[in-house]
Amino acid sequence: MSVERVVLVGFMGAGKSVVGRALAGRLGWRFVDVDDLVEAQAGRSISEIFGADGEEAFRLLEAKAAADAMKGREVVLATGGGWAAQAGRLESLPAGTRSVWLRVGAEEALRRAERDGFGRPLLEGDDPLERASRLLSHRVPFYEAADVRVDTEGRSVDDVTTRILEILQEFESEIGTE
Ligand code: S3P
């Protein structure tokens, strides 16, 4: 079965959205940002959902949005940083799906999150670096279940995208020789 769906996972600030958009462009596929889909389906921003209804309510909306997006073919999905960090998520992807972990450390993740300015309720508080480090350590074992890992620190969006494309081609050729 050839690759018909790519799911990008990883921590906040890993570059899932920007790389996902670039990757979809180069593949000629559709791009879905699951956070944007949650907001569109709920008619509210993520900060509003967290503020009014809490994280659990957000996770349910996120699960539904990701499942909806996963029905498509020739699609690249950028998931939110918490989506993959739930038991069994990466082990039960539909056939034809490849998962890619975009790796970033806590300090760089925070720098990027501050730079791009989107509200990340989970990083708000007195000591964002401590929060980010703790959350990241908890999540790494989940992210490690992805099919591939690509480091993003010190690499441009273009480099990361090219590396993912190379890996996808390797997958396709392995399948071709089976
Ligand atoms: C979250 C990450 C955010 C967004 C929400 C929760 C998380 O997405 O889904 O704020 O739990 O890590 P990004 O990873 O795109 O920032």
Short mmCIF file of N, CA and C and ligand atoms in Angstrom, two decimals:
data_model
loop_
_atom_site.label_atom_id
_atom_site.label_comp_id
_atom_site.label_asym_id
_atom_site.label_seq_id
_atom_site.Cartn_x
_atom_site.Cartn_y
_atom_site.Cartn_z
N MET A 1 0.85 -1.20 0.00
CA MET A 1 0.00 0.00 0.00
C MET A 1 0.88 1.24 0.00
N SER A 2 0.63 2.15 -0.91
CA SER A 2 1.50 3.33 -0.95
C SER A 2 1.04 4.38 0.06
N VAL A 3 1.92 5.35 0.29
CA VAL A 3 1.62 6.38 1.28
C VAL A 3 0.58 7.34 0.70
N GLU A 4 -0.50 7.53 1.41
CA GLU A 4 -1.52 8.46 0.92
C GLU A 4 -1.92 9.51 1.96
N ARG A 5 -1.20 9.47 3.08
CA ARG A 5 -1.52 10.40 4.16
C ARG A 5 -0.28 10.56 5.04
N VAL A 6 0.03 11.78 5.40
CA VAL A 6 1.16 12.01 6.30
C VAL A 6 0.65 12.80 7.50
N VAL A 7 0.97 12.29 8.69
CA VAL A 7 0.54 12.96 9.91
C VAL A 7 1.78 13.49 10.63
N LEU A 8 1.83 14.79 10.82
CA LEU A 8 2.96 15.39 11.54
C LEU A 8 2.60 15.53 13.00
N VAL A 9 3.49 15.03 13.85
CA VAL A 9 3.26 15.13 15.30
C VAL A 9 4.49 15.78 15.92
N GLY A 10 4.33 16.19 17.17
CA GLY A 10 5.46 16.79 17.88
C GLY A 10 4.98 17.94 18.74
N PHE A 11 5.92 18.46 19.50
CA PHE A 11 5.57 19.46 20.51
C PHE A 11 5.19 20.79 19.87
N MET A 12 4.54 21.64 20.68
CA MET A 12 4.24 23.01 20.24
C MET A 12 5.53 23.66 19.75
N GLY A 13 5.45 24.35 18.63
CA GLY A 13 6.63 25.03 18.12
C GLY A 13 7.56 24.14 17.32
N ALA A 14 7.16 22.90 17.08
CA ALA A 14 8.02 22.01 16.30
C ALA A 14 8.01 22.38 14.82
N GLY A 15 7.01 23.16 14.41
CA GLY A 15 6.92 23.57 13.01
C GLY A 15 5.95 22.71 12.21
N LYS A 16 5.05 22.03 12.89
CA LYS A 16 4.14 21.10 12.19
C LYS A 16 3.30 21.81 11.12
N SER A 17 2.80 23.00 11.48
CA SER A 17 1.92 23.70 10.53
C SER A 17 2.70 24.23 9.33
N VAL A 18 3.80 24.85 9.61
CA VAL A 18 4.55 25.48 8.50
C VAL A 18 5.18 24.41 7.60
N VAL A 19 5.70 23.36 8.23
CA VAL A 19 6.29 22.26 7.43
C VAL A 19 5.17 21.50 6.70
N GLY A 20 4.06 21.31 7.39
CA GLY A 20 2.93 20.58 6.78
C GLY A 20 2.44 21.27 5.52
N ARG A 21 2.34 22.60 5.62
CA ARG A 21 1.87 23.35 4.45
C ARG A 21 2.87 23.22 3.30
N ALA A 22 4.16 23.33 3.63
CA ALA A 22 5.20 23.23 2.59
C ALA A 22 5.21 21.83 1.98
N LEU A 23 5.08 20.82 2.84
CA LEU A 23 5.11 19.43 2.36
C LEU A 23 3.92 19.16 1.43
N ALA A 24 2.75 19.60 1.86
CA ALA A 24 1.55 19.40 1.04
C ALA A 24 1.73 20.09 -0.31
N GLY A 25 2.32 21.29 -0.28
CA GLY A 25 2.55 22.03 -1.54
C GLY A 25 3.44 21.24 -2.47
N ARG A 26 4.50 20.64 -1.90
CA ARG A 26 5.45 19.92 -2.77
C ARG A 26 4.90 18.60 -3.25
N LEU A 27 3.99 18.02 -2.49
CA LEU A 27 3.38 16.76 -2.92
C LEU A 27 2.18 17.00 -3.84
N GLY A 28 1.67 18.24 -3.83
CA GLY A 28 0.43 18.54 -4.55
C GLY A 28 -0.77 17.94 -3.82
N TRP A 29 -0.65 17.82 -2.50
CA TRP A 29 -1.72 17.27 -1.67
C TRP A 29 -2.41 18.39 -0.91
N ARG A 30 -3.51 18.01 -0.24
CA ARG A 30 -4.23 18.94 0.61
C ARG A 30 -3.53 19.05 1.96
N PHE A 31 -3.67 20.20 2.58
CA PHE A 31 -3.10 20.38 3.92
C PHE A 31 -4.23 20.67 4.90
N VAL A 32 -4.23 19.96 6.01
CA VAL A 32 -5.21 20.25 7.07
C VAL A 32 -4.47 20.52 8.38
N ASP A 33 -4.71 21.68 8.94
CA ASP A 33 -4.19 21.99 10.26
C ASP A 33 -5.30 21.64 11.25
N VAL A 34 -5.05 20.63 12.07
CA VAL A 34 -6.13 20.13 12.94
C VAL A 34 -6.59 21.20 13.93
N ASP A 35 -5.65 22.03 14.43
CA ASP A 35 -6.07 23.13 15.33
C ASP A 35 -7.05 24.06 14.63
N ASP A 36 -6.76 24.39 13.37
CA ASP A 36 -7.66 25.28 12.62
C ASP A 36 -9.02 24.62 12.42
N LEU A 37 -8.99 23.31 12.16
CA LEU A 37 -10.25 22.59 11.95
C LEU A 37 -11.08 22.56 13.24
N VAL A 38 -10.41 22.37 14.37
CA VAL A 38 -11.12 22.41 15.66
C VAL A 38 -11.81 23.77 15.80
N GLU A 39 -11.06 24.83 15.53
CA GLU A 39 -11.63 26.18 15.69
C GLU A 39 -12.80 26.41 14.74
N ALA A 40 -12.64 25.91 13.50
CA ALA A 40 -13.72 26.09 12.52
C ALA A 40 -14.96 25.29 12.94
N GLN A 41 -14.74 24.06 13.39
CA GLN A 41 -15.89 23.22 13.77
C GLN A 41 -16.57 23.76 15.04
N ALA A 42 -15.77 24.30 15.95
CA ALA A 42 -16.34 24.78 17.22
C ALA A 42 -16.84 26.22 17.13
N GLY A 43 -16.33 26.95 16.11
CA GLY A 43 -16.70 28.36 16.00
C GLY A 43 -16.08 29.20 17.13
N ARG A 44 -14.99 28.69 17.72
CA ARG A 44 -14.32 29.41 18.82
C ARG A 44 -12.82 29.17 18.70
N SER A 45 -12.04 30.05 19.31
CA SER A 45 -10.59 29.85 19.27
C SER A 45 -10.22 28.79 20.32
N ILE A 46 -9.01 28.24 20.17
CA ILE A 46 -8.54 27.23 21.13
C ILE A 46 -8.46 27.82 22.53
N SER A 47 -7.99 29.05 22.63
CA SER A 47 -7.93 29.69 23.96
C SER A 47 -9.32 29.80 24.57
N GLU A 48 -10.29 30.15 23.75
CA GLU A 48 -11.67 30.24 24.27
C GLU A 48 -12.18 28.88 24.73
N ILE A 49 -11.88 27.85 23.95
CA ILE A 49 -12.36 26.50 24.32
C ILE A 49 -11.72 26.07 25.65
N PHE A 50 -10.39 26.26 25.75
CA PHE A 50 -9.70 25.90 27.01
C PHE A 50 -10.27 26.72 28.17
N GLY A 51 -10.46 28.02 27.93
CA GLY A 51 -10.91 28.92 29.00
C GLY A 51 -12.32 28.58 29.47
N ALA A 52 -13.21 28.30 28.52
CA ALA A 52 -14.62 28.10 28.90
C ALA A 52 -14.89 26.66 29.35
N ASP A 53 -14.30 25.70 28.64
CA ASP A 53 -14.70 24.30 28.85
C ASP A 53 -13.58 23.40 29.36
N GLY A 54 -12.34 23.87 29.29
CA GLY A 54 -11.22 23.08 29.82
C GLY A 54 -10.58 22.17 28.79
N GLU A 55 -9.46 21.58 29.21
CA GLU A 55 -8.66 20.78 28.28
C GLU A 55 -9.39 19.53 27.80
N GLU A 56 -10.12 18.90 28.71
CA GLU A 56 -10.78 17.65 28.31
C GLU A 56 -11.76 17.86 27.15
N ALA A 57 -12.50 18.97 27.25
CA ALA A 57 -13.46 19.29 26.19
C ALA A 57 -12.71 19.55 24.88
N PHE A 58 -11.58 20.25 24.99
CA PHE A 58 -10.77 20.49 23.80
C PHE A 58 -10.31 19.18 23.17
N ARG A 59 -9.87 18.23 24.02
CA ARG A 59 -9.35 16.94 23.48
C ARG A 59 -10.41 16.18 22.70
N LEU A 60 -11.66 16.28 23.14
CA LEU A 60 -12.73 15.58 22.41
C LEU A 60 -12.94 16.21 21.04
N LEU A 61 -12.94 17.54 21.01
CA LEU A 61 -13.11 18.24 19.72
C LEU A 61 -11.92 17.95 18.80
N GLU A 62 -10.73 17.90 19.41
CA GLU A 62 -9.51 17.64 18.64
C GLU A 62 -9.53 16.22 18.05
N ALA A 63 -10.00 15.26 18.86
CA ALA A 63 -10.06 13.86 18.39
C ALA A 63 -11.00 13.76 17.19
N LYS A 64 -12.12 14.45 17.26
CA LYS A 64 -13.09 14.39 16.17
C LYS A 64 -12.53 15.07 14.91
N ALA A 65 -11.93 16.24 15.08
CA ALA A 65 -11.39 16.96 13.93
C ALA A 65 -10.30 16.12 13.25
N ALA A 66 -9.41 15.51 14.04
CA ALA A 66 -8.33 14.71 13.46
C ALA A 66 -8.92 13.50 12.74
N ALA A 67 -9.93 12.85 13.35
CA ALA A 67 -10.54 11.67 12.71
C ALA A 67 -11.20 12.08 11.39
N ASP A 68 -11.84 13.24 11.36
CA ASP A 68 -12.46 13.72 10.12
C ASP A 68 -11.40 13.94 9.04
N ALA A 69 -10.32 14.61 9.44
CA ALA A 69 -9.27 14.92 8.46
C ALA A 69 -8.59 13.65 7.96
N MET A 70 -8.54 12.65 8.82
CA MET A 70 -7.86 11.39 8.51
C MET A 70 -8.62 10.57 7.46
N LYS A 71 -9.85 10.94 7.21
CA LYS A 71 -10.64 10.20 6.21
C LYS A 71 -10.17 10.54 4.79
N GLY A 72 -9.50 11.68 4.64
CA GLY A 72 -9.09 12.10 3.31
C GLY A 72 -7.90 11.31 2.80
N ARG A 73 -7.71 11.36 1.48
CA ARG A 73 -6.51 10.76 0.85
C ARG A 73 -5.68 11.90 0.27
N GLU A 74 -4.40 11.63 0.09
CA GLU A 74 -3.48 12.65 -0.41
C GLU A 74 -3.61 13.91 0.44
N VAL A 75 -3.40 13.71 1.71
CA VAL A 75 -3.54 14.82 2.65
C VAL A 75 -2.38 14.81 3.65
N VAL A 76 -1.92 15.99 4.00
CA VAL A 76 -0.94 16.15 5.07
C VAL A 76 -1.67 16.79 6.25
N LEU A 77 -1.55 16.17 7.41
CA LEU A 77 -2.20 16.70 8.62
C LEU A 77 -1.14 17.24 9.57
N ALA A 78 -1.35 18.46 10.04
CA ALA A 78 -0.55 18.96 11.16
C ALA A 78 -1.43 18.83 12.39
N THR A 79 -1.01 18.01 13.34
CA THR A 79 -1.81 17.82 14.55
C THR A 79 -1.33 18.79 15.63
N GLY A 80 -2.14 19.03 16.62
CA GLY A 80 -1.69 19.83 17.77
C GLY A 80 -0.75 18.98 18.61
N GLY A 81 0.07 19.65 19.42
CA GLY A 81 1.11 18.93 20.16
C GLY A 81 0.63 17.85 21.12
N GLY A 82 -0.64 17.92 21.52
CA GLY A 82 -1.13 16.94 22.48
C GLY A 82 -1.85 15.77 21.84
N TRP A 83 -2.14 15.89 20.55
CA TRP A 83 -2.96 14.86 19.91
C TRP A 83 -2.30 13.48 19.95
N ALA A 84 -1.02 13.43 19.61
CA ALA A 84 -0.33 12.13 19.55
C ALA A 84 0.01 11.60 20.94
N ALA A 85 -0.09 12.47 21.95
CA ALA A 85 0.37 12.09 23.29
C ALA A 85 -0.73 11.39 24.09
N GLN A 86 -1.44 10.51 23.43
CA GLN A 86 -2.50 9.76 24.09
C GLN A 86 -2.32 8.31 23.68
N ALA A 87 -2.54 7.44 24.64
CA ALA A 87 -2.25 6.03 24.41
C ALA A 87 -2.90 5.51 23.14
N GLY A 88 -2.10 4.84 22.33
CA GLY A 88 -2.64 4.15 21.16
C GLY A 88 -2.82 5.00 19.91
N ARG A 89 -2.68 6.31 20.04
CA ARG A 89 -2.97 7.18 18.88
C ARG A 89 -2.14 6.81 17.63
N LEU A 90 -0.84 6.72 17.82
CA LEU A 90 0.00 6.49 16.64
C LEU A 90 0.03 5.02 16.24
N GLU A 91 -0.50 4.17 17.12
CA GLU A 91 -0.53 2.74 16.80
C GLU A 91 -1.79 2.38 16.03
N SER A 92 -2.73 3.29 15.91
CA SER A 92 -3.99 2.92 15.26
C SER A 92 -4.34 3.87 14.12
N LEU A 93 -3.32 4.22 13.35
CA LEU A 93 -3.58 5.11 12.21
C LEU A 93 -4.12 4.30 11.04
N PRO A 94 -4.94 4.91 10.19
CA PRO A 94 -5.47 4.16 9.04
C PRO A 94 -4.35 3.69 8.10
N ALA A 95 -4.61 2.60 7.39
CA ALA A 95 -3.62 2.09 6.42
C ALA A 95 -3.24 3.21 5.45
N GLY A 96 -1.97 3.19 5.05
CA GLY A 96 -1.51 4.19 4.09
C GLY A 96 -1.08 5.50 4.76
N THR A 97 -1.03 5.48 6.09
CA THR A 97 -0.65 6.71 6.81
C THR A 97 0.76 6.58 7.37
N ARG A 98 1.56 7.60 7.18
CA ARG A 98 2.89 7.64 7.80
C ARG A 98 2.91 8.76 8.82
N SER A 99 3.46 8.47 9.99
CA SER A 99 3.55 9.50 11.01
C SER A 99 4.99 9.99 11.10
N VAL A 100 5.14 11.28 11.23
CA VAL A 100 6.47 11.90 11.30
C VAL A 100 6.53 12.77 12.55
N TRP A 101 7.52 12.49 13.39
CA TRP A 101 7.73 13.30 14.60
C TRP A 101 8.74 14.40 14.27
N LEU A 102 8.27 15.64 14.36
CA LEU A 102 9.19 16.77 14.20
C LEU A 102 9.70 17.11 15.60
N ARG A 103 10.99 16.86 15.80
CA ARG A 103 11.56 17.01 17.14
C ARG A 103 12.07 18.42 17.40
N VAL A 104 11.76 18.92 18.57
CA VAL A 104 12.29 20.21 19.02
C VAL A 104 12.47 20.16 20.52
N GLY A 105 13.47 20.83 21.05
CA GLY A 105 13.66 20.89 22.50
C GLY A 105 12.76 21.95 23.13
N ALA A 106 12.64 21.92 24.46
CA ALA A 106 11.71 22.82 25.14
C ALA A 106 12.09 24.30 24.95
N GLU A 107 13.39 24.60 25.03
CA GLU A 107 13.78 26.01 24.93
C GLU A 107 13.47 26.59 23.57
N GLU A 108 13.83 25.83 22.54
CA GLU A 108 13.56 26.30 21.17
C GLU A 108 12.05 26.35 20.91
N ALA A 109 11.32 25.39 21.45
CA ALA A 109 9.87 25.38 21.28
C ALA A 109 9.27 26.65 21.85
N LEU A 110 9.75 27.04 23.02
CA LEU A 110 9.22 28.27 23.64
C LEU A 110 9.59 29.50 22.84
N ARG A 111 10.83 29.53 22.36
CA ARG A 111 11.25 30.69 21.55
C ARG A 111 10.33 30.83 20.34
N ARG A 112 10.06 29.70 19.69
CA ARG A 112 9.21 29.76 18.48
C ARG A 112 7.77 30.12 18.85
N ALA A 113 7.29 29.55 19.96
CA ALA A 113 5.90 29.83 20.37
C ALA A 113 5.74 31.31 20.68
N GLU A 114 6.76 31.89 21.33
CA GLU A 114 6.68 33.32 21.66
C GLU A 114 6.75 34.15 20.39
N ARG A 115 7.58 33.71 19.46
CA ARG A 115 7.76 34.46 18.23
C ARG A 115 6.49 34.47 17.39
N ASP A 116 5.85 33.28 17.26
CA ASP A 116 4.68 33.27 16.36
C ASP A 116 3.41 33.75 17.07
N GLY A 117 3.46 33.85 18.40
CA GLY A 117 2.41 34.58 19.11
C GLY A 117 1.04 33.92 19.23
N PHE A 118 0.86 32.67 18.76
CA PHE A 118 -0.45 32.04 18.93
C PHE A 118 -0.65 31.69 20.40
N GLY A 119 -1.87 31.81 20.86
CA GLY A 119 -2.13 31.47 22.26
C GLY A 119 -1.96 29.98 22.50
N ARG A 120 -1.08 29.61 23.42
CA ARG A 120 -0.92 28.20 23.81
C ARG A 120 -1.25 28.11 25.30
N PRO A 121 -2.50 27.83 25.60
CA PRO A 121 -2.90 27.84 27.01
C PRO A 121 -2.01 26.98 27.90
N LEU A 122 -1.49 25.90 27.36
CA LEU A 122 -0.72 24.99 28.21
C LEU A 122 0.66 25.54 28.59
N LEU A 123 1.08 26.60 27.91
CA LEU A 123 2.40 27.18 28.24
C LEU A 123 2.28 28.45 29.07
N GLU A 124 1.04 28.83 29.38
CA GLU A 124 0.87 30.05 30.17
C GLU A 124 1.13 29.76 31.65
N GLY A 125 1.61 30.78 32.35
CA GLY A 125 1.88 30.59 33.79
C GLY A 125 3.21 31.21 34.14
N ASP A 126 3.64 30.97 35.38
CA ASP A 126 4.82 31.65 35.90
C ASP A 126 6.13 31.21 35.26
N ASP A 127 6.23 29.91 35.03
CA ASP A 127 7.51 29.40 34.56
C ASP A 127 7.30 28.54 33.31
N PRO A 128 7.11 29.22 32.16
CA PRO A 128 6.79 28.47 30.94
C PRO A 128 7.83 27.42 30.57
N LEU A 129 9.12 27.71 30.87
CA LEU A 129 10.15 26.73 30.48
C LEU A 129 10.02 25.45 31.31
N GLU A 130 9.72 25.63 32.57
CA GLU A 130 9.53 24.45 33.43
C GLU A 130 8.30 23.65 32.95
N ARG A 131 7.25 24.36 32.61
CA ARG A 131 6.03 23.68 32.12
C ARG A 131 6.31 22.95 30.82
N ALA A 132 6.99 23.65 29.91
CA ALA A 132 7.28 23.05 28.61
C ALA A 132 8.16 21.81 28.78
N SER A 133 9.18 21.91 29.66
CA SER A 133 10.11 20.78 29.83
C SER A 133 9.37 19.58 30.41
N ARG A 134 8.52 19.85 31.37
CA ARG A 134 7.80 18.75 32.03
C ARG A 134 6.85 18.07 31.03
N LEU A 135 6.11 18.90 30.32
CA LEU A 135 5.14 18.38 29.35
C LEU A 135 5.87 17.59 28.24
N LEU A 136 6.98 18.15 27.79
CA LEU A 136 7.73 17.50 26.72
C LEU A 136 8.26 16.13 27.18
N SER A 137 8.81 16.06 28.40
CA SER A 137 9.33 14.76 28.86
C SER A 137 8.22 13.73 28.95
N HIS A 138 7.05 14.16 29.36
CA HIS A 138 5.93 13.23 29.43
C HIS A 138 5.54 12.75 28.03
N ARG A 139 5.67 13.62 27.03
CA ARG A 139 5.17 13.29 25.69
C ARG A 139 6.15 12.54 24.81
N VAL A 140 7.43 12.73 25.06
CA VAL A 140 8.43 12.12 24.16
C VAL A 140 8.18 10.62 23.92
N PRO A 141 7.88 9.84 24.96
CA PRO A 141 7.66 8.41 24.70
C PRO A 141 6.51 8.15 23.72
N PHE A 142 5.54 9.03 23.71
CA PHE A 142 4.44 8.88 22.74
C PHE A 142 4.92 9.26 21.34
N TYR A 143 5.62 10.39 21.25
CA TYR A 143 6.10 10.83 19.94
C TYR A 143 7.05 9.79 19.32
N GLU A 144 7.76 9.09 20.20
CA GLU A 144 8.72 8.09 19.69
C GLU A 144 8.05 6.96 18.93
N ALA A 145 6.75 6.82 19.08
CA ALA A 145 6.04 5.76 18.35
C ALA A 145 5.81 6.14 16.87
N ALA A 146 6.17 7.36 16.49
CA ALA A 146 6.00 7.76 15.08
C ALA A 146 6.91 6.92 14.18
N ASP A 147 6.54 6.80 12.91
CA ASP A 147 7.35 6.00 11.97
C ASP A 147 8.74 6.60 11.79
N VAL A 148 8.81 7.91 11.77
CA VAL A 148 10.11 8.56 11.59
C VAL A 148 10.24 9.78 12.46
N ARG A 149 11.49 10.14 12.70
CA ARG A 149 11.77 11.32 13.50
C ARG A 149 12.67 12.24 12.69
N VAL A 150 12.32 13.51 12.66
CA VAL A 150 13.16 14.47 11.95
C VAL A 150 13.47 15.62 12.91
N ASP A 151 14.76 15.88 13.11
CA ASP A 151 15.13 16.99 13.98
C ASP A 151 14.92 18.31 13.26
N THR A 152 14.41 19.29 14.00
CA THR A 152 14.10 20.57 13.34
C THR A 152 15.00 21.70 13.81
N GLU A 153 15.73 21.49 14.90
CA GLU A 153 16.52 22.62 15.42
C GLU A 153 17.69 22.93 14.49
N GLY A 154 17.84 24.20 14.19
CA GLY A 154 18.92 24.63 13.31
C GLY A 154 18.68 24.25 11.86
N ARG A 155 17.48 23.81 11.53
CA ARG A 155 17.20 23.45 10.13
C ARG A 155 16.04 24.29 9.62
N SER A 156 16.13 24.66 8.35
CA SER A 156 15.07 25.50 7.78
C SER A 156 13.86 24.63 7.45
N VAL A 157 12.75 25.31 7.25
CA VAL A 157 11.51 24.62 6.86
C VAL A 157 11.75 23.82 5.57
N ASP A 158 12.48 24.42 4.67
CA ASP A 158 12.78 23.77 3.41
C ASP A 158 13.57 22.48 3.59
N ASP A 159 14.59 22.55 4.45
CA ASP A 159 15.42 21.37 4.74
C ASP A 159 14.59 20.25 5.35
N VAL A 160 13.77 20.62 6.33
CA VAL A 160 12.97 19.61 7.02
C VAL A 160 11.99 18.98 6.02
N THR A 161 11.41 19.81 5.18
CA THR A 161 10.44 19.30 4.21
C THR A 161 11.12 18.35 3.21
N THR A 162 12.30 18.74 2.77
CA THR A 162 13.04 17.89 1.82
C THR A 162 13.38 16.55 2.46
N ARG A 163 13.78 16.60 3.72
CA ARG A 163 14.13 15.35 4.43
C ARG A 163 12.91 14.43 4.53
N ILE A 164 11.77 15.00 4.82
CA ILE A 164 10.55 14.17 4.91
C ILE A 164 10.24 13.55 3.54
N LEU A 165 10.39 14.35 2.50
CA LEU A 165 10.10 13.82 1.15
C LEU A 165 11.04 12.66 0.81
N GLU A 166 12.31 12.81 1.20
CA GLU A 166 13.27 11.71 0.94
C GLU A 166 12.84 10.44 1.67
N ILE A 167 12.44 10.62 2.92
CA ILE A 167 12.03 9.46 3.72
C ILE A 167 10.78 8.81 3.11
N LEU A 168 9.86 9.63 2.67
CA LEU A 168 8.64 9.06 2.07
C LEU A 168 8.99 8.27 0.82
N GLN A 169 9.95 8.79 0.06
CA GLN A 169 10.36 8.06 -1.15
C GLN A 169 10.99 6.72 -0.78
N GLU A 170 11.76 6.72 0.33
CA GLU A 170 12.35 5.45 0.77
C GLU A 170 11.26 4.45 1.13
N PHE A 171 10.24 4.93 1.79
CA PHE A 171 9.12 4.04 2.14
C PHE A 171 8.51 3.45 0.88
N GLU A 172 8.28 4.31 -0.10
CA GLU A 172 7.63 3.86 -1.34
C GLU A 172 8.50 2.83 -2.04
N SER A 173 9.84 3.05 -2.04
CA SER A 173 10.67 2.09 -2.77
C SER A 173 10.78 0.78 -2.02
N GLU A 174 10.74 0.84 -0.67
CA GLU A 174 10.73 -0.42 0.09
C GLU A 174 9.49 -1.23 -0.26
N ILE A 175 8.36 -0.52 -0.35
CA ILE A 175 7.11 -1.20 -0.66
C ILE A 175 7.21 -1.83 -2.05
N GLY A 176 7.83 -1.04 -2.99
CA GLY A 176 7.95 -1.52 -4.36
C GLY A 176 8.80 -2.77 -4.49
N THR A 177 9.72 -3.01 -3.55
CA THR A 177 10.62 -4.17 -3.70
C THR A 177 10.14 -5.37 -2.88
N GLU A 178 9.04 -5.21 -2.17
CA GLU A 178 8.57 -6.33 -1.33
C GLU A 178 8.07 -7.49 -2.18
C1 S3P B 1 -1.49 21.82 22.40
C2 S3P B 1 -0.87 22.30 21.28
C3 S3P B 1 -1.47 23.33 20.41
C4 S3P B 1 -3.00 23.28 20.52
C5 S3P B 1 -3.41 23.39 21.96
C6 S3P B 1 -2.85 22.25 22.82
C7 S3P B 1 -0.78 20.81 23.22
O1 S3P B 1 -1.10 23.08 19.05
O2 S3P B 1 -3.52 22.09 19.97
O3 S3P B 1 -2.98 24.63 22.46
O4 S3P B 1 -1.43 20.13 24.03
O5 S3P B 1 0.44 20.65 23.03
P1 S3P B 1 0.40 23.33 18.47
O6 S3P B 1 1.21 22.11 18.77
O7 S3P B 1 0.18 23.50 17.01
O8 S3P B 1 0.91 24.55 19.13
#
